[in-house]
Short mmCIF file of C-alpha atoms (C1' of nucleotides) in Angstrom, two decimals:
data_model
loop_
_atom_site.label_atom_id
_atom_site.label_comp_id
_atom_site.label_asym_id
_atom_site.label_seq_id
_atom_site.Cartn_x
_atom_site.Cartn_y
_atom_site.Cartn_z
CA MET J 1 -22.17 33.38 -5.56
CA PRO J 2 -21.73 29.88 -6.80
CA THR J 3 -24.41 27.33 -6.23
CA TYR J 4 -24.28 23.58 -6.55
CA ASP J 5 -26.64 20.72 -6.64
CA TYR J 6 -25.07 18.97 -3.62
CA PRO J 7 -23.21 20.27 -0.50
CA ARG J 8 -19.49 20.56 -1.18
CA ALA J 9 -16.66 20.19 1.33
CA ALA J 10 -14.24 23.03 1.52
CA LEU J 11 -10.74 22.20 0.40
CA ALA J 12 -7.59 23.37 2.23
CA VAL J 13 -3.89 22.61 2.50
CA ASP J 14 -1.97 22.35 5.68
CA CYS J 15 1.82 22.31 5.90
CA VAL J 16 4.08 20.61 8.30
CA ILE J 17 7.14 22.75 8.10
CA PHE J 18 10.39 21.30 9.59
CA GLY J 19 13.50 23.12 10.46
CA PHE J 20 16.75 22.12 12.11
CA ASP J 21 18.83 24.25 14.24
CA GLY J 22 21.72 22.13 14.47
CA LYS J 23 20.58 20.20 17.63
CA VAL J 24 16.81 19.46 17.48
CA LEU J 25 14.18 19.24 14.97
CA HIS J 26 11.70 22.11 14.92
CA VAL J 27 8.18 22.66 13.42
CA LEU J 28 6.60 25.95 12.54
CA LEU J 29 3.23 26.64 13.98
CA THR J 30 0.84 29.49 13.83
CA GLN J 31 -1.39 30.76 16.61
CA ARG J 32 -5.00 30.97 15.81
CA THR J 33 -6.78 34.37 16.15
CA THR J 34 -10.14 33.45 14.97
CA PRO J 35 -12.54 30.76 16.15
CA PRO J 36 -12.51 27.88 16.55
CA PHE J 37 -9.51 27.08 18.72
CA VAL J 38 -8.53 30.81 19.32
CA GLY J 39 -5.20 31.02 20.90
CA ALA J 40 -4.29 27.40 20.02
CA TRP J 41 -1.30 26.58 17.88
CA ALA J 42 -1.97 25.03 14.47
CA LEU J 43 -0.19 24.07 11.28
CA PRO J 44 -0.06 26.82 8.77
CA GLY J 45 -2.70 26.40 6.09
CA THR J 46 -4.85 28.06 3.59
CA TYR J 47 -7.92 27.43 1.47
CA LEU J 48 -7.43 26.24 -1.99
CA HIS J 49 -8.01 28.95 -4.54
CA GLU J 50 -9.81 28.40 -7.80
CA ASN J 51 -7.50 27.35 -10.76
CA GLU J 52 -4.72 26.84 -8.20
CA ASN J 53 -2.62 23.60 -7.96
CA LEU J 54 -2.54 21.87 -4.65
CA GLU J 55 1.17 22.35 -4.46
CA SER J 56 0.85 26.03 -5.24
CA ALA J 57 -1.54 26.48 -2.47
CA ALA J 58 0.89 24.89 -0.11
CA LEU J 59 3.68 27.12 -1.34
CA ARG J 60 1.41 30.03 -0.90
CA ALA J 61 0.63 28.99 2.72
CA LEU J 62 4.33 28.59 3.23
CA GLU J 63 5.12 32.07 2.14
CA SER J 64 2.16 34.05 3.57
CA LYS J 65 2.04 32.25 6.81
CA ALA J 66 5.65 31.53 7.45
CA GLY J 67 7.54 33.94 5.09
CA LEU J 68 9.34 31.08 3.52
CA LYS J 69 10.07 30.52 -0.13
CA ASN J 70 11.47 27.61 -2.17
CA ALA J 71 11.34 24.89 0.35
CA PHE J 72 11.51 21.16 -0.36
CA LEU J 73 7.76 20.38 -0.44
CA GLU J 74 6.02 17.02 -0.73
CA GLN J 75 2.35 15.94 -0.46
CA LEU J 76 1.81 13.90 2.60
CA TYR J 77 -1.80 12.58 2.99
CA THR J 78 -5.30 13.87 2.74
CA PHE J 79 -7.39 14.21 5.92
CA GLY J 80 -11.13 14.18 5.35
CA ALA J 81 -12.97 13.05 8.48
CA PRO J 82 -16.43 14.77 8.28
CA THR J 83 -15.98 16.40 11.64
CA ARG J 84 -12.33 17.30 11.64
CA ASP J 85 -13.34 20.97 11.65
CA PRO J 86 -16.26 22.04 13.89
CA ARG J 87 -17.45 24.72 11.56
CA GLU J 88 -18.11 22.85 8.44
CA ARG J 89 -16.56 20.06 6.41
CA ILE J 90 -13.10 20.85 5.33
CA VAL J 91 -10.94 18.27 3.54
CA SER J 92 -7.24 19.03 4.01
CA VAL J 93 -4.51 18.00 1.79
CA ALA J 94 -1.35 17.91 4.05
CA TYR J 95 2.19 18.78 2.85
CA TYR J 96 5.42 18.69 4.55
CA ALA J 97 8.32 21.05 3.88
CA LEU J 98 11.94 21.23 4.91
CA ILE J 99 13.62 24.33 5.47
CA SER J 100 17.37 24.66 5.44
CA THR J 101 19.26 25.91 8.46
CA ASP J 102 20.53 29.06 6.81
CA ARG J 103 17.02 30.15 5.69
CA TRP J 104 15.72 29.00 9.07
CA GLN J 105 18.19 31.38 10.78
CA ARG J 106 17.54 34.35 8.39
CA THR J 107 13.86 34.03 9.21
CA GLY J 108 14.63 33.88 12.85
CA LYS J 109 11.31 35.49 13.58
CA PRO J 110 9.26 34.06 10.88
CA ALA J 111 6.03 35.75 10.30
CA PRO J 112 3.75 37.56 12.87
CA GLY J 113 1.78 34.89 14.74
CA ALA J 114 4.07 32.13 13.82
CA ALA J 115 6.81 30.43 15.81
CA TRP J 116 9.13 27.46 15.67
CA PHE J 117 8.79 24.89 18.31
CA PRO J 118 10.99 21.89 19.06
CA VAL J 119 9.04 18.87 17.86
CA ALA J 120 9.64 17.16 21.12
CA THR J 121 8.21 19.97 23.30
CA ARG J 122 5.57 21.36 21.02
CA PRO J 123 2.24 22.60 22.35
CA ASP J 124 -0.95 20.71 21.78
CA LEU J 125 -2.39 21.39 18.38
CA ALA J 126 -5.63 22.49 17.20
CA PHE J 127 -8.14 20.37 14.92
CA ASP J 128 -6.70 17.00 13.88
CA HIS J 129 -3.24 18.62 13.36
CA GLU J 130 -1.58 16.37 15.88
CA SER J 131 -2.44 13.45 13.71
CA ILE J 132 -1.10 15.28 10.63
CA LEU J 133 2.19 15.99 12.50
CA THR J 134 2.54 12.35 13.53
CA VAL J 135 2.10 11.15 10.00
CA ALA J 136 4.60 13.73 8.86
CA LEU J 137 7.16 12.69 11.34
CA GLU J 138 6.76 8.98 10.32
CA ARG J 139 7.31 9.91 6.73
CA LEU J 140 10.29 12.08 7.44
CA ARG J 141 11.85 9.28 9.42
CA ALA J 142 11.05 6.71 6.80
CA LYS J 143 12.21 8.83 3.91
CA VAL J 144 15.39 10.02 5.26
CA ARG J 145 16.61 6.42 5.40
CA TYR J 146 16.47 5.85 1.58
CA ALA J 147 16.55 9.33 0.12
CA PRO J 148 18.83 12.21 0.72
CA ILE J 149 16.27 14.61 1.88
CA GLY J 150 18.11 15.34 4.99
CA PHE J 151 20.32 17.79 2.98
CA GLU J 152 17.27 19.99 2.65
CA LEU J 153 17.36 20.79 6.21
CA LEU J 154 21.00 21.77 6.15
CA PRO J 155 22.79 24.92 4.68
CA ALA J 156 24.43 24.52 1.27
CA LYS J 157 27.82 23.70 2.96
CA PHE J 158 27.88 21.64 6.09
CA THR J 159 30.09 19.47 8.08
CA LEU J 160 29.74 15.74 8.58
CA GLY J 161 29.03 16.37 12.28
CA GLN J 162 26.15 18.56 11.41
CA LEU J 163 24.89 15.88 9.09
CA GLN J 164 25.06 13.25 11.63
CA SER J 165 23.39 15.43 14.34
CA LEU J 166 20.50 15.94 11.84
CA TYR J 167 20.06 12.25 11.23
CA GLU J 168 20.18 11.51 14.96
CA ALA J 169 17.61 14.15 15.51
CA ILE J 170 15.29 12.87 12.92
CA LEU J 171 15.70 9.14 13.84
CA GLY J 172 15.85 9.88 17.58
CA ALA J 173 18.88 7.59 18.03
CA PRO J 174 22.64 7.95 18.21
CA LEU J 175 24.65 6.78 15.34
CA ASP J 176 28.23 5.52 15.25
CA LYS J 177 30.43 8.29 13.96
CA ARG J 178 32.88 6.22 12.01
CA ASN J 179 30.22 4.04 10.37
CA PHE J 180 28.19 7.03 9.44
CA ARG J 181 31.00 8.78 7.84
CA LYS J 182 32.14 5.61 5.98
CA LYS J 183 28.59 5.01 4.61
CA ILE J 184 27.74 8.63 3.72
CA LEU J 185 31.10 9.09 1.92
CA ALA J 186 30.91 5.86 0.10
CA THR J 187 27.78 6.93 -1.62
CA GLY J 188 29.79 9.55 -3.36
CA ILE J 189 27.05 12.10 -3.17
CA LEU J 190 29.06 14.57 -0.97
CA GLU J 191 31.60 16.88 -2.43
CA ARG J 192 34.39 17.83 -0.15
CA LEU J 193 35.07 21.75 -0.22
CA ASP J 194 38.35 23.42 0.23
CA GLU J 195 37.07 25.13 3.36
CA ARG J 196 36.80 24.42 7.08
CA THR J 197 34.98 25.79 10.07
CA GLN J 198 36.56 28.65 11.84
CA GLY J 199 36.54 30.08 15.34
CA ALA J 200 35.31 27.12 17.26
CA SER J 201 37.36 26.13 20.16
CA HIS J 202 38.19 22.79 18.79
CA ARG J 203 39.61 21.32 15.68
CA PRO J 204 38.15 22.77 12.57
CA ALA J 205 35.70 20.61 10.58
CA GLN J 206 35.74 20.01 6.83
CA PHE J 207 32.83 21.55 4.82
CA TYR J 208 30.99 19.32 2.40
CA ARG J 209 28.15 20.00 -0.03
CA PHE J 210 25.57 17.74 -1.53
CA ASP J 211 26.41 16.80 -5.15
CA SER J 212 23.00 16.33 -6.86
CA LYS J 213 24.66 15.16 -10.16
CA ALA J 214 26.41 12.48 -8.29
CA TYR J 215 23.18 11.56 -6.54
CA LYS J 216 21.44 11.06 -9.75
CA LYS J 217 24.11 8.64 -10.98
CA PHE J 218 23.95 6.90 -7.55
CA CYS J 219 20.21 6.46 -7.99
CA GLN J 220 20.53 5.02 -11.46
CA ALA J 221 23.26 2.70 -10.28
CA GLY J 222 20.79 1.11 -7.95
CA PHE J 223 20.20 3.25 -4.97
CA ASN J 224 21.14 2.25 -1.41
CA PHE J 225 21.11 4.82 1.39
CA GLU J 226 20.13 3.08 4.69
CA VAL J 227 21.90 5.19 7.23
CA MET P 1 -29.33 24.01 -3.09
CA PRO P 2 -26.05 24.91 -1.27
CA THR P 3 -24.52 28.28 -2.02
CA TYR P 4 -20.97 29.33 -1.03
CA ASP P 5 -19.00 32.69 -0.99
CA TYR P 6 -16.36 31.23 -3.28
CA PRO P 7 -16.32 28.49 -5.90
CA ARG P 8 -15.53 25.02 -4.58
CA ALA P 9 -13.92 22.09 -6.43
CA ALA P 10 -15.88 18.91 -6.33
CA LEU P 11 -14.24 16.08 -4.39
CA ALA P 12 -14.09 12.55 -5.69
CA VAL P 13 -12.16 9.38 -4.92
CA ASP P 14 -10.65 7.06 -7.64
CA CYS P 15 -9.56 3.49 -6.93
CA VAL P 16 -6.69 1.54 -8.45
CA ILE P 17 -7.94 -1.97 -7.86
CA PHE P 18 -5.25 -4.69 -8.26
CA GLY P 19 -5.89 -8.28 -8.74
CA PHE P 20 -3.65 -11.24 -9.45
CA ASP P 21 -4.61 -14.37 -11.51
CA GLY P 22 -1.54 -16.41 -10.71
CA LYS P 23 0.39 -15.06 -13.59
CA VAL P 24 0.06 -11.45 -14.23
CA LEU P 25 -1.06 -8.36 -12.34
CA HIS P 26 -4.51 -6.97 -13.31
CA VAL P 27 -6.22 -3.73 -12.81
CA LEU P 28 -9.94 -3.28 -12.77
CA LEU P 29 -11.38 -0.53 -15.04
CA THR P 30 -14.86 0.80 -15.84
CA GLN P 31 -15.93 2.04 -19.24
CA ARG P 32 -17.33 5.41 -19.25
CA THR P 33 -20.92 5.81 -20.64
CA THR P 34 -21.26 9.61 -20.18
CA PRO P 35 -19.25 12.48 -21.33
CA PRO P 36 -16.49 13.30 -21.26
CA PHE P 37 -14.39 10.40 -22.58
CA VAL P 38 -17.43 8.23 -23.57
CA GLY P 39 -16.32 4.71 -24.23
CA ALA P 40 -12.89 5.16 -22.77
CA TRP P 41 -11.78 3.08 -19.72
CA ALA P 42 -11.22 4.80 -16.43
CA LEU P 43 -10.47 3.97 -12.74
CA PRO P 44 -13.64 3.24 -10.77
CA GLY P 45 -14.48 6.36 -8.71
CA THR P 46 -17.35 8.25 -7.04
CA TYR P 47 -18.06 11.63 -5.62
CA LEU P 48 -17.62 12.11 -2.01
CA HIS P 49 -20.85 12.17 0.05
CA GLU P 50 -21.68 14.55 2.70
CA ASN P 51 -20.58 13.18 6.08
CA GLU P 52 -18.74 10.36 4.51
CA ASN P 53 -15.24 9.53 5.17
CA LEU P 54 -12.84 9.45 2.30
CA GLU P 55 -12.07 5.83 2.90
CA SER P 56 -15.86 5.03 3.14
CA ALA P 57 -16.30 6.72 -0.32
CA ALA P 58 -13.44 4.51 -1.73
CA LEU P 59 -15.11 1.41 -0.26
CA ARG P 60 -18.40 2.48 -1.72
CA ALA P 61 -16.75 2.93 -5.15
CA LEU P 62 -15.25 -0.46 -4.78
CA GLU P 63 -18.56 -2.07 -4.07
CA SER P 64 -20.87 -0.23 -6.53
CA LYS P 65 -18.51 -0.06 -9.41
CA ALA P 66 -16.78 -3.23 -8.94
CA GLY P 67 -18.85 -5.45 -6.78
CA LEU P 68 -16.06 -5.96 -4.27
CA LYS P 69 -16.13 -5.86 -0.48
CA ASN P 70 -13.49 -5.90 2.19
CA ALA P 71 -10.32 -5.25 0.18
CA PHE P 72 -7.04 -4.03 1.52
CA LEU P 73 -7.37 -0.37 0.80
CA GLU P 74 -4.89 2.49 1.26
CA GLN P 75 -4.70 6.19 0.36
CA LEU P 76 -2.41 6.87 -2.49
CA TYR P 77 -2.15 10.47 -3.34
CA THR P 78 -4.45 13.41 -4.08
CA PHE P 79 -4.54 14.71 -7.63
CA GLY P 80 -5.74 18.22 -7.97
CA ALA P 81 -4.53 19.88 -11.18
CA PRO P 82 -7.24 22.47 -12.06
CA THR P 83 -7.87 21.09 -15.55
CA ARG P 84 -7.59 17.48 -14.83
CA ASP P 85 -11.30 17.11 -15.55
CA PRO P 86 -12.57 19.19 -18.61
CA ARG P 87 -16.00 19.73 -17.04
CA GLU P 88 -15.17 21.49 -13.95
CA ARG P 89 -12.60 21.30 -11.18
CA ILE P 90 -12.61 18.02 -9.53
CA VAL P 91 -9.93 17.04 -6.97
CA SER P 92 -9.58 13.35 -6.59
CA VAL P 93 -8.21 11.50 -3.70
CA ALA P 94 -6.86 8.26 -5.10
CA TYR P 95 -6.82 4.99 -3.21
CA TYR P 96 -5.34 1.58 -4.13
CA ALA P 97 -6.94 -1.69 -3.39
CA LEU P 98 -5.71 -5.28 -3.38
CA ILE P 99 -8.21 -8.13 -4.18
CA SER P 100 -7.25 -11.70 -3.28
CA THR P 101 -7.27 -14.25 -6.02
CA ASP P 102 -10.29 -16.28 -4.58
CA ARG P 103 -12.53 -13.22 -4.56
CA TRP P 104 -11.05 -12.15 -7.80
CA GLN P 105 -12.15 -15.44 -9.30
CA ARG P 106 -15.65 -15.37 -7.65
CA THR P 107 -16.24 -12.10 -9.27
CA GLY P 108 -14.99 -13.30 -12.67
CA LYS P 109 -17.35 -10.82 -14.24
CA PRO P 110 -17.13 -7.95 -11.81
CA ALA P 111 -19.95 -5.48 -12.39
CA PRO P 112 -21.57 -4.37 -15.64
CA GLY P 113 -19.29 -2.05 -17.49
CA ALA P 114 -16.24 -3.01 -15.54
CA ALA P 115 -13.42 -5.52 -16.54
CA TRP P 116 -10.10 -6.67 -15.44
CA PHE P 117 -7.01 -5.82 -17.64
CA PRO P 118 -3.47 -7.11 -17.27
CA VAL P 119 -1.61 -4.02 -16.18
CA ALA P 120 1.01 -4.47 -18.98
CA THR P 121 -1.59 -4.42 -21.84
CA ARG P 122 -4.15 -2.10 -20.43
CA PRO P 123 -5.97 0.35 -22.66
CA ASP P 124 -5.32 4.12 -22.46
CA LEU P 125 -7.15 5.70 -19.66
CA ALA P 126 -9.40 8.71 -19.43
CA PHE P 127 -8.53 12.02 -17.51
CA ASP P 128 -5.29 11.86 -15.62
CA HIS P 129 -5.79 8.19 -14.75
CA GLU P 130 -2.63 7.05 -16.36
CA SER P 131 -0.58 9.14 -13.78
CA ILE P 132 -2.76 7.74 -10.99
CA LEU P 133 -2.12 4.25 -12.09
CA THR P 134 1.69 4.92 -12.45
CA VAL P 135 1.75 6.24 -8.86
CA ALA P 136 -0.12 3.28 -7.65
CA LEU P 137 2.25 0.82 -9.33
CA GLU P 138 5.24 2.60 -7.90
CA ARG P 139 3.65 2.45 -4.44
CA LEU P 140 2.79 -1.24 -4.80
CA ARG P 141 6.32 -2.10 -5.92
CA ALA P 142 7.92 -0.09 -3.11
CA LYS P 143 5.60 -1.40 -0.49
CA VAL P 144 5.75 -5.03 -1.27
CA ARG P 145 9.46 -4.87 -0.53
CA TYR P 146 9.03 -3.97 3.17
CA ALA P 147 5.49 -4.96 4.03
CA PRO P 148 3.66 -8.14 3.56
CA ILE P 149 0.92 -6.61 1.50
CA GLY P 150 1.48 -9.18 -1.21
CA PHE P 151 -0.62 -11.70 0.78
CA GLU P 152 -3.57 -9.43 0.17
CA LEU P 153 -3.50 -10.51 -3.38
CA LEU P 154 -3.52 -14.32 -2.72
CA PRO P 155 -6.07 -16.72 -1.41
CA ALA P 156 -5.97 -17.52 2.37
CA LYS P 157 -3.88 -20.62 1.52
CA PHE P 158 -1.33 -20.51 -1.06
CA THR P 159 1.87 -22.20 -2.21
CA LEU P 160 5.28 -20.68 -2.14
CA GLY P 161 5.37 -20.96 -5.84
CA GLN P 162 2.28 -18.74 -6.10
CA LEU P 163 3.85 -16.28 -3.75
CA GLN P 164 6.96 -16.07 -5.75
CA SER P 165 5.13 -15.57 -8.96
CA LEU P 166 3.26 -12.80 -7.40
CA TYR P 167 6.34 -11.06 -6.26
CA GLU P 168 7.83 -11.53 -9.74
CA ALA P 169 4.64 -10.05 -11.36
CA ILE P 170 4.74 -6.98 -9.18
CA LEU P 171 8.46 -6.42 -9.31
CA GLY P 172 8.69 -7.29 -12.88
CA ALA P 173 11.84 -9.32 -12.37
CA PRO P 174 12.62 -13.10 -11.81
CA LEU P 175 13.69 -14.08 -8.32
CA ASP P 176 15.95 -17.00 -7.15
CA LYS P 177 13.72 -19.71 -5.95
CA ARG P 178 15.90 -20.95 -3.13
CA ASN P 179 16.74 -17.49 -1.84
CA PHE P 180 13.15 -16.48 -1.96
CA ARG P 181 12.01 -19.43 -0.05
CA LYS P 182 14.87 -19.09 2.46
CA LYS P 183 14.04 -15.38 3.12
CA ILE P 184 10.31 -15.65 3.31
CA LEU P 185 10.40 -18.52 5.60
CA ALA P 186 13.04 -17.02 7.87
CA THR P 187 10.70 -14.21 8.63
CA GLY P 188 8.27 -16.79 10.46
CA ILE P 189 5.29 -15.04 9.24
CA LEU P 190 4.19 -18.07 7.10
CA GLU P 191 2.30 -21.01 8.69
CA ARG P 192 2.73 -24.35 7.01
CA LEU P 193 -0.47 -26.17 6.60
CA ASP P 194 -1.12 -29.84 6.47
CA GLU P 195 -2.45 -29.80 3.03
CA ARG P 196 -0.90 -29.93 -0.56
CA THR P 197 -2.13 -29.20 -3.96
CA GLN P 198 -3.78 -31.95 -5.90
CA GLY P 199 -4.37 -32.94 -9.34
CA ALA P 200 -1.51 -31.14 -11.04
CA SER P 201 0.74 -33.21 -13.18
CA HIS P 202 3.64 -32.72 -11.17
CA ARG P 203 4.85 -32.92 -7.56
CA PRO P 204 2.25 -31.40 -5.21
CA ALA P 205 3.04 -28.22 -3.40
CA GLN P 206 2.76 -27.51 0.28
CA PHE P 207 0.11 -24.92 1.24
CA TYR P 208 0.91 -22.04 3.55
CA ARG P 209 -0.97 -19.27 5.09
CA PHE P 210 -0.03 -15.86 6.35
CA ASP P 211 0.27 -15.67 10.11
CA SER P 212 -0.72 -12.10 11.14
CA LYS P 213 0.26 -12.65 14.74
CA ALA P 214 3.72 -13.78 13.86
CA TYR P 215 3.97 -10.80 11.54
CA LYS P 216 3.21 -8.31 14.45
CA LYS P 217 5.93 -9.92 16.56
CA PHE P 218 8.11 -9.75 13.57
CA CYS P 219 7.52 -5.98 13.15
CA GLN P 220 8.15 -5.30 16.83
CA ALA P 221 11.33 -7.33 16.62
CA GLY P 222 12.71 -4.77 14.07
CA PHE P 223 11.11 -5.41 10.67
CA ASN P 224 13.13 -6.50 7.71
CA PHE P 225 11.39 -7.90 4.55
CA GLU P 226 13.36 -6.98 1.57
CA VAL P 227 12.49 -9.71 -0.92
"C1'" DA O 1 9.46 -42.44 -20.08
"C1'" DC O 2 8.79 -37.88 -19.96
"C1'" DA O 3 7.22 -33.28 -18.80
"C1'" DA O 4 6.58 -29.95 -15.14
"C1'" DA O 5 6.83 -27.68 -11.11
"C1'" DA O 6 8.34 -28.68 -5.94
"C1'" DG O 7 11.82 -28.87 -3.01
"C1'" DT O 8 16.53 -28.61 -1.00
"C1'" DG O 9 22.36 -26.44 0.98
"C1'" DT O 10 26.70 -24.60 0.42
"C1'" DT O 11 30.13 -21.32 -0.64
"C1'" DG O 12 32.27 -16.90 -1.31
"C1'" DA O 13 31.74 -11.79 -1.34
"C1'" DA O 14 29.95 -7.90 0.44
"C1'" DG O 15 28.23 -5.19 3.90
"C1'" DA O 16 27.18 -4.15 8.79
"C1'" DT O 17 28.60 -3.60 13.42
"C1'" DA O 18 31.56 -2.71 17.33
"C1'" DC O 19 35.12 -0.36 19.05
"C1'" DA O 20 39.40 3.63 21.00
"C1'" DC O 21 42.63 6.89 20.28
"C1'" DC O 22 45.00 11.13 18.44
"C1'" DC O 23 44.25 15.97 16.44
"C1'" DA O 24 43.55 20.88 16.08
"C1'" DT O 25 41.79 24.79 18.08
"C1'" DG O 26 40.29 28.53 21.49
"C1'" DA O 27 39.72 29.67 26.10
"C1'" DT I 1 46.64 22.52 29.98
"C1'" DC I 2 42.25 21.62 29.34
"C1'" DA I 3 37.76 21.11 27.18
"C1'" DT I 4 35.66 20.22 22.89
"C1'" DG I 5 34.30 18.20 18.79
"C1'" DG I 6 36.99 16.39 14.40
"C1'" DG I 7 38.94 12.75 12.29
"C1'" DT I 8 40.55 7.88 11.34
"C1'" DG I 9 41.08 1.73 10.56
"C1'" DT I 10 40.40 -3.02 11.70
"C1'" DA I 11 38.52 -7.42 12.92
"C1'" DT I 12 34.32 -9.92 13.36
"C1'" DC I 13 29.93 -11.21 12.22
"C1'" DT I 14 25.91 -11.33 9.51
"C1'" DT I 15 23.62 -11.16 5.35
"C1'" DC I 16 23.13 -11.63 0.38
"C1'" DA I 17 23.97 -13.84 -4.18
"C1'" DA I 18 24.90 -17.42 -7.13
"C1'" DC I 19 24.22 -21.84 -8.32
"C1'" DA I 20 22.10 -27.58 -9.91
"C1'" DC I 21 20.18 -31.69 -8.95
"C1'" DT I 22 16.52 -34.88 -7.02
"C1'" DT I 23 11.53 -35.67 -6.01
"C1'" DT I 24 6.75 -36.36 -7.02
"C1'" DT I 25 2.94 -36.48 -9.57
"C1'" DG I 26 -0.16 -36.97 -14.12
"C1'" DT I 27 -0.08 -38.19 -18.95
#
DNA sequence: ACAAAAGTGTTGAAGATACACCCATGA
DNA sequence: TCATGGGTGTATCTTCAACACTTTTGT
């Protein structure tokens, strides 16, 4: 058993995992089965292993707690208030992840003890996880305005209507349809596919996909997203 | 001596401290006196104490290593690659700080073993501190565009010329004088003082100060800085 | 008188906003 | 035929970029 000259805080990662069902933004939570906060909902997290990168630990939490692989993942902020965990001092490096709708649907029931909640009607969270979620939401809202991370939440092919609904769900405000289309198409980062939606009782919608090559060019050319 | 079931990484904070001398952006570095990297320059940092907030630790590093108090301080990113320190695993929560010119000058010689370097001609840094500095610079450049953090690097009263030089130093690009003045004055966050520069062999410049009340109003009104 | 930075407006281009109707489909 | 979301263009306003000369001071 390892011994140190001074006390050391434990290190953990916690993940704010966002998903989109086409209408509202969801977050994945796990229900606690051990003290403290038994029965309460919390962000999925895990302790950092020896010789493991922070991001690897977050990916591991994503997979083991939520059954999800290969999500967009980005470090958010590190929470280290001495009493944030009543047991002992645990410093948590928070990450946020975006799960595309198709994977979201395939994992309809994610992992035992975990569940998706609409962000707007989530339950109270254990520890300081409310603060973490708040920071994650701010970051998501800020970032979606200048970087195309929204696409991470949609399936590979999607319609402009879905894309707009996603932006509206994240930003919490309605957007003008014509202006939205104009701007998003003007960037050139969308590729129009030869395929349309089927079976809906209204006019079929064109499918598009995100063109990451064009996006790179677009970034080099000076960037400008501002939806 | 504390003993744990599993090995624990040590936790430290490192600070990227920026200062501005009126012409170029500087960063404060300390020279290492103990292995590893003896003699190399590094970012000032310290281990996290028991029951100490992360931000408090960063403030403590600022004061003990650099002799500076009351700086603007913001968490940057957490660096946790398992081999980033050759001795043992140390996870570092990086902060960046902005020091105003007047304090910068008062501390002309900061603390023994520490020195200011122009960012552009800095020496190579120990550990992964190059990466940390790079991330800090990106953050500073990004943030100065939409938040008035630049004022933290200037004395309480300053001229528009100084402000513009600062922005040019951070962004690394010249700005149009008239447009810069127009935009910055249009925000209303500058208060014009009844005082002008003296003793320079050219026309005296008006002093201004940052009006944080007006800034709050400005933020609520919708924010828009984009220099 | 000259050097050096301060200060000051206008114009044209581009981008943002506001806004209303027809289309294709399934029920 | 009706309900539903998909799809389209223009006119106006605001914002951004480009640009050159006069002013004040110290030497």
